[in-house]
Short mmCIF file of C-alpha atoms in Angstrom, two decimals:
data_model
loop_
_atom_site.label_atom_id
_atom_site.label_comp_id
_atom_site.label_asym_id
_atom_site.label_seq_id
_atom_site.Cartn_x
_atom_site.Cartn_y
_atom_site.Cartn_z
CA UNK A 1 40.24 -23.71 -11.15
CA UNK A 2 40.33 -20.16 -9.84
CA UNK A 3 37.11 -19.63 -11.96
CA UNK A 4 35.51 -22.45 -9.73
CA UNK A 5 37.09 -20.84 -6.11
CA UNK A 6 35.58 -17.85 -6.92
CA UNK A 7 31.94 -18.56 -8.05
CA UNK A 8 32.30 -20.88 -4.88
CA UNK A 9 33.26 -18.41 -2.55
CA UNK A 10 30.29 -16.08 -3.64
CA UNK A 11 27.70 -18.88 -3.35
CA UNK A 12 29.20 -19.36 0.25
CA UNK A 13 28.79 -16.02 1.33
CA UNK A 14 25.29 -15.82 -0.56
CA UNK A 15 24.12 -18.71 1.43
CA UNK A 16 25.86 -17.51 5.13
CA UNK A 17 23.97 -14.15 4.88
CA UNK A 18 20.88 -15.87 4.42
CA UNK A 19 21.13 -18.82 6.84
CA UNK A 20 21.55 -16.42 9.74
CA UNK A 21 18.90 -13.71 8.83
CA UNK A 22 17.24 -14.47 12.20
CA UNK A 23 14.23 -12.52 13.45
CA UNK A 24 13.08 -12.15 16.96
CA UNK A 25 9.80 -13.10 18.56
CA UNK A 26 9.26 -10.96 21.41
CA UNK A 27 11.25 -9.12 24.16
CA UNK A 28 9.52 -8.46 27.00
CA UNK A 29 9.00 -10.68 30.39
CA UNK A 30 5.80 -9.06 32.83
CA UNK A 31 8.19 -7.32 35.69
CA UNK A 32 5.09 -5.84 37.46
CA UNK A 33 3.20 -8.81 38.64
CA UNK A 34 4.35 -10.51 41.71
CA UNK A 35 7.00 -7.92 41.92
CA UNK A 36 10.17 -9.13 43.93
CA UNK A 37 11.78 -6.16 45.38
CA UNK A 38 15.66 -6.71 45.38
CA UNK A 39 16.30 -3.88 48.21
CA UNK A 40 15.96 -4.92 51.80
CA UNK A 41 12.58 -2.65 51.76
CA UNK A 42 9.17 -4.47 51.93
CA UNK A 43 7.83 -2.47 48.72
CA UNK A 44 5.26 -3.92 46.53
CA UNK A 45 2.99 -2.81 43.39
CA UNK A 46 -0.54 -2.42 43.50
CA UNK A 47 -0.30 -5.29 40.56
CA UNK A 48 1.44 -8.06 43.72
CA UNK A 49 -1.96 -7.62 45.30
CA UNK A 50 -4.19 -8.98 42.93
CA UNK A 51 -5.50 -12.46 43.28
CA UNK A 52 -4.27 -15.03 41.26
CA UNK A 53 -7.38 -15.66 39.44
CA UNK A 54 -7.40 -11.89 38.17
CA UNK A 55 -4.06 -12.00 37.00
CA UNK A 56 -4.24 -15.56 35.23
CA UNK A 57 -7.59 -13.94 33.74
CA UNK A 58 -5.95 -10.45 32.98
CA UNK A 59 -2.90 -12.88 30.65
CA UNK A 60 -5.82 -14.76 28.90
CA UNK A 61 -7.49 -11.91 27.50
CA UNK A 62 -4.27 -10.18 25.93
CA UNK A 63 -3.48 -13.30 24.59
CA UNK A 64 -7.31 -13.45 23.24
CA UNK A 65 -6.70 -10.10 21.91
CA UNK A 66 -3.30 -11.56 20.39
CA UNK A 67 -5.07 -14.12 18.83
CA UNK A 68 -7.27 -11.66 16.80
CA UNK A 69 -4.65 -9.38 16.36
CA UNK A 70 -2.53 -12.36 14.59
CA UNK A 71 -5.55 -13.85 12.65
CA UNK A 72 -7.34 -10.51 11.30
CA UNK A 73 -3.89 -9.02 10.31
CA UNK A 74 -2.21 -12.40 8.61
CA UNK A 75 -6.02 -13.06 7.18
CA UNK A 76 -6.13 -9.75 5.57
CA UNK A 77 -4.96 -8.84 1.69
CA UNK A 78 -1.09 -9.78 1.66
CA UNK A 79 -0.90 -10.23 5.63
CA UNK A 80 1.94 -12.83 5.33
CA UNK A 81 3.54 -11.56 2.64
CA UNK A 82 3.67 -7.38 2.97
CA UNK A 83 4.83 -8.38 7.16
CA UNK A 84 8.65 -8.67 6.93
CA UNK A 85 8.34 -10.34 10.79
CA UNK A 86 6.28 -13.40 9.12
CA UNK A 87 6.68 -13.30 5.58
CA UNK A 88 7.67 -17.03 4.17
CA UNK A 89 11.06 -16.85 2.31
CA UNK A 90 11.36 -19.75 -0.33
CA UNK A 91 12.42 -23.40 0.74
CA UNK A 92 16.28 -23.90 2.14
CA UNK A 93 17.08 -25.40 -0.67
CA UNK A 94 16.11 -22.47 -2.65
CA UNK A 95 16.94 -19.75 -0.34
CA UNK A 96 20.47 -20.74 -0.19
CA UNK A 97 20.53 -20.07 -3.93
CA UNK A 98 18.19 -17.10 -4.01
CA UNK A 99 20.59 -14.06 -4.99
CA UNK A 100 22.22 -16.75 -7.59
CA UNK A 101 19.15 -17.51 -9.16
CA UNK A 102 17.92 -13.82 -9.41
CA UNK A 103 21.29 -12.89 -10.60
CA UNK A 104 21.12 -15.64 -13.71
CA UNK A 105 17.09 -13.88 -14.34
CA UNK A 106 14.79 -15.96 -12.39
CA UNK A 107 13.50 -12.87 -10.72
CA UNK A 108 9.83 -14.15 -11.92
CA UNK A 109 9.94 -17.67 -10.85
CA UNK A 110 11.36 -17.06 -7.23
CA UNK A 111 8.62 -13.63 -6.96
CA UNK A 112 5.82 -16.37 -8.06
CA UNK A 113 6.68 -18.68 -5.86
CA UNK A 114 7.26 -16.29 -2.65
CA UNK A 115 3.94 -14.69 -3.58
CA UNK A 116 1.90 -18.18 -4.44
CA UNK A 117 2.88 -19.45 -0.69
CA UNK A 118 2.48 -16.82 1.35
CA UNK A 119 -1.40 -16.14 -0.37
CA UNK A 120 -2.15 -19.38 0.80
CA UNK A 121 -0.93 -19.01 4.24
CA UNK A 122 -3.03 -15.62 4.40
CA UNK A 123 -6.14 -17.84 3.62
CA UNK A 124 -5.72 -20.17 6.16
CA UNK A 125 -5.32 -17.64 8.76
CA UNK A 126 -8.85 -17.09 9.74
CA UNK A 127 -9.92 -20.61 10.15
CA UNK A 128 -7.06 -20.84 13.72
CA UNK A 129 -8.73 -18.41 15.65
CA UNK A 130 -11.17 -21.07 17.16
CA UNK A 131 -8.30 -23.19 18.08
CA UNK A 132 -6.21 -21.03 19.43
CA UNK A 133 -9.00 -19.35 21.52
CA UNK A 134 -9.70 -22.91 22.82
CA UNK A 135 -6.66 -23.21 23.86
CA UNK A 136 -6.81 -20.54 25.83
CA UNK A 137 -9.83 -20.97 27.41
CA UNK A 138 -8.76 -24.39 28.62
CA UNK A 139 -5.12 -23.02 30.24
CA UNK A 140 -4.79 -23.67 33.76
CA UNK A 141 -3.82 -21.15 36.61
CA UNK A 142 -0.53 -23.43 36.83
CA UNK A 143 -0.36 -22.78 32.76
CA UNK A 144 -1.05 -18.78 33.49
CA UNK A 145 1.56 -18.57 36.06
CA UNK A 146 3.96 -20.54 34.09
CA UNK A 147 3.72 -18.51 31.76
CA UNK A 148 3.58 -15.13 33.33
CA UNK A 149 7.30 -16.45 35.64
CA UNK A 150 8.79 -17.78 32.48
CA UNK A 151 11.24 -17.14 29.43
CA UNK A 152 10.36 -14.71 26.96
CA UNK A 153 8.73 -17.15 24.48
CA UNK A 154 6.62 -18.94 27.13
CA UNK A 155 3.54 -18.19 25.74
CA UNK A 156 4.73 -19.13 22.34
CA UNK A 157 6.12 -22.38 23.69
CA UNK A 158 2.53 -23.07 25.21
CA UNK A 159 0.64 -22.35 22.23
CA UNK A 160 3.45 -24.85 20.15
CA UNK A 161 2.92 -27.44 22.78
CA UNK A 162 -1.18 -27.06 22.80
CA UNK A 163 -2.48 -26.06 19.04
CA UNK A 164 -0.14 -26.90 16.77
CA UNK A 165 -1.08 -30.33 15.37
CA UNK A 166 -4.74 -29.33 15.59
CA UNK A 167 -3.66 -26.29 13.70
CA UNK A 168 -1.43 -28.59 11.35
CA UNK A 169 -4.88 -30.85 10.84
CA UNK A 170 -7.27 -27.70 10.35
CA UNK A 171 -5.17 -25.63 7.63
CA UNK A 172 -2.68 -27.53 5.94
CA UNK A 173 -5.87 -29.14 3.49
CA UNK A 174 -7.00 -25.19 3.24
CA UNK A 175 -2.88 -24.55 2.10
CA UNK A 176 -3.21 -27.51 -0.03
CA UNK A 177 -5.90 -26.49 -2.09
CA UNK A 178 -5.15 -22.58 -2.52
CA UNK A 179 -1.49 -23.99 -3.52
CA UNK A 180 -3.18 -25.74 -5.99
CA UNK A 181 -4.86 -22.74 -7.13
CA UNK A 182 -2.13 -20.33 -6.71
CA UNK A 183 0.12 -23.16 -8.95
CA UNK A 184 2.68 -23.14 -5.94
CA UNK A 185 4.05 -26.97 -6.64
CA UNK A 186 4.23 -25.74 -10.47
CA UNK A 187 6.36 -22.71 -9.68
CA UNK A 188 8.30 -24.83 -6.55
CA UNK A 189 9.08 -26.93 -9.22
CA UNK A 190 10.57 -24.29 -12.15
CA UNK A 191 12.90 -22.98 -9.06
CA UNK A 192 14.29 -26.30 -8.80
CA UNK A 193 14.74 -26.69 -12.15
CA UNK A 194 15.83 -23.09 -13.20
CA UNK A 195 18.60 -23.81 -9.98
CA UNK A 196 19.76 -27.01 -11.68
CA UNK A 197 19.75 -25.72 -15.42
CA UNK A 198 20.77 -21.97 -14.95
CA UNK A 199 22.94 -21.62 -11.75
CA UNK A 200 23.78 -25.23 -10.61
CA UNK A 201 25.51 -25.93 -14.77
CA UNK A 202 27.47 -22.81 -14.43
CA UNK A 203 30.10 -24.53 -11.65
CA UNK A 204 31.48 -27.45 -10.70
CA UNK A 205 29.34 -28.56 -8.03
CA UNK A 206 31.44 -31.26 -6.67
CA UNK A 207 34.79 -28.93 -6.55
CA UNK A 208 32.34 -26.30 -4.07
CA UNK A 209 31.22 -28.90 -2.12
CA UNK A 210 35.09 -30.08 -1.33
CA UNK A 211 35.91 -26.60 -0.46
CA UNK A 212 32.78 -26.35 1.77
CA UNK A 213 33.47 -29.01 3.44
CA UNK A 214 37.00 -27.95 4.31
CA UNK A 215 35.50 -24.45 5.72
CA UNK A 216 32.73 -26.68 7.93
CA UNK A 217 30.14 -25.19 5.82
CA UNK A 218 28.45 -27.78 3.11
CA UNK A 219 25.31 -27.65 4.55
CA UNK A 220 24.90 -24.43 3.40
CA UNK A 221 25.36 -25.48 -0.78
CA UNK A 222 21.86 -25.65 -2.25
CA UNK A 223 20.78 -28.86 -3.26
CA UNK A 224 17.40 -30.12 -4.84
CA UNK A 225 15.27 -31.03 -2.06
CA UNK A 226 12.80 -33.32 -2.09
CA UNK A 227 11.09 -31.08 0.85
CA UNK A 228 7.15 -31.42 0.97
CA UNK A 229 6.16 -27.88 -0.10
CA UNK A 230 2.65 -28.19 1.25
CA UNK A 231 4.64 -28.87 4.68
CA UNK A 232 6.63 -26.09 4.36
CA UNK A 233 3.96 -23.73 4.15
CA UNK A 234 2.26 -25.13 6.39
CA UNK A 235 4.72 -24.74 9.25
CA UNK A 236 5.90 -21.31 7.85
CA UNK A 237 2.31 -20.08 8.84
CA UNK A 238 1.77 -21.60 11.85
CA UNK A 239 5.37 -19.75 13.31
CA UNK A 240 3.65 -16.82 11.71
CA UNK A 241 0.92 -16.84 13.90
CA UNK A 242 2.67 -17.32 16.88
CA UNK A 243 5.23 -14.33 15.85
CA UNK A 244 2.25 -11.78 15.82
CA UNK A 245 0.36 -13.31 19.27
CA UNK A 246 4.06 -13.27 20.82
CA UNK A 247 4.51 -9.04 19.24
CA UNK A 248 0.90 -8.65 20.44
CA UNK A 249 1.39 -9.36 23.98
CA UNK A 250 4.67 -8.11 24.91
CA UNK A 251 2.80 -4.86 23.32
CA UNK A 252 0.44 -5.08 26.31
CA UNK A 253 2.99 -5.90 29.04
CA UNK A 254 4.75 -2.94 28.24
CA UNK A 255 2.54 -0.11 26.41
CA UNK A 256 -0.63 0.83 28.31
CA UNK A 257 -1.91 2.15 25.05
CA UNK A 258 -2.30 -1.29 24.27
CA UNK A 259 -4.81 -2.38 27.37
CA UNK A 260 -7.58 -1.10 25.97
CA UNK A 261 -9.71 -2.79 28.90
CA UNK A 262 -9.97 -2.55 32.39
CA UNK A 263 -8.90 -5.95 33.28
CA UNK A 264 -5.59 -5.33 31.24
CA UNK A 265 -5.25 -2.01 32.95
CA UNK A 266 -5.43 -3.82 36.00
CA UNK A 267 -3.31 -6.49 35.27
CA UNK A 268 -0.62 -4.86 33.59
CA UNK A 269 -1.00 -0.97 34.09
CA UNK A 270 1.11 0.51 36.92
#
């Protein structure tokens, strides 16, 4: 019985550590366009005095040059999977049992696997840039100013809201195919089964998921999941791009290094 509360208790803390390793997107909100002074003094930025037009024009191109930025970097030999900020982890299911199933020697099978998706995201990545570009092009100066006086992730939320099933459409047959080639389903399925034989044998499943459930925490137990891989991935890749447009602009709100043309100088210099 104490055998069973301690194996338990390690799976629980396992899983906890992985279900909240969070990233963030972005950081940075433009504070130099339509500058709102908050002393009684009528100050304003030479940014406040550009026209509307120029400044919705000025957010399109750095997220143009996000776009690219995103696409040749993801698209390029290991982008997904050498980029800590996008690489795809395995399943839930799987994740939850990761250090478990490395500990019992599965290093192979969950490498394979984390390799195998994340190649196939990387050659998917150049066929977005198109749609993501045409969703740019067809923004609104209501979008661009929505954007510019919003949250943090309002770009992100746009592009979610405007590409994504078109994106979901476009590459998840291209994800399909090089998971077919890249034997992703094959090696999705020897996690599952190397869980279930190796790790999932070793305890008494239904004891941890009583004491789970007393802590509030049973969601957390792995479980075979019957999870559409091919979904996964696809999803996985499409946050991915939206991670590196998100990094790619806040770069240019805040580091003139990074508006490398006049229009962003303009825009965003100050």
């Amino acid at each position: 019985m104490k055998k069973s509360v301690i194996v338990a208790s390690l799976i629980l803390t396992t899983s906890l550590s992985f279900a909240f390793d969070l990233g963030s997107i972005t950081k940075t909100v433009l504070d130099t366009v339509n500058n709102n002074s908050t002393t009684t003094q009528n100050t304003t930025t030479t940014n406040s005095k550009l026209s509307d037009s120029t400044v919705s024009s000025g957010l399109k191109e750095a997220l143009k040059v996000g776009v690219n930025y995103a696409v040749s970097n993801l698209g390029a030999n290991n982008g997904y999977l050498n980029n800590s900020l996008v690489k795809i982890p395995l399943p839930g299911n799987l994740a939850k049992a990761e250090s478990l199933i490395r500990k019992a020697g599965g290093d192979a099978i969950a490498d394979n696997l984390i390799t195998s998706m994340n190649n196939a995201a990387t050659k998917a990545a150049p066929q977005t840039a198109e749609i993501l570009v045409g969703a740019i092009e067809k923004m609104s100066l209501a979008d661009a100013q929505n954007i510019l006086a919003g949250d943090k992730d309002a770009a992100t939320n746009y592009f979610k809201t405007n590409t994504t099933d078109s994106l979901k459409k476009m590459i998840k047959p291209i994800i399909q195919e090089t998971m077919q080639e890249n034997q992703v389903a094959k090696y999705y399925d020897m996690a599952n089964g190397f869980y279930k034989n190796n790790v999932g044998n070793l305890v008494d499943t239904s004891a941890i998921s009583g004491l789970a459930k007393n802590f509030g925490v049973d969601s957390y137990i792995p479980s075979s999941s019957d999870e559409s891989i091919d979904d996964y991935v696809t999803n996985q890749a499409i946050d991915g791009l939206f991670k590196m447009i998100a990094t790619k602009e806040a770069e240019i709100r805040s580091n003139p290094v990074a508006q490398t043309s006049s229009l962003l100088q303009k825009v965003f210099g100050n």
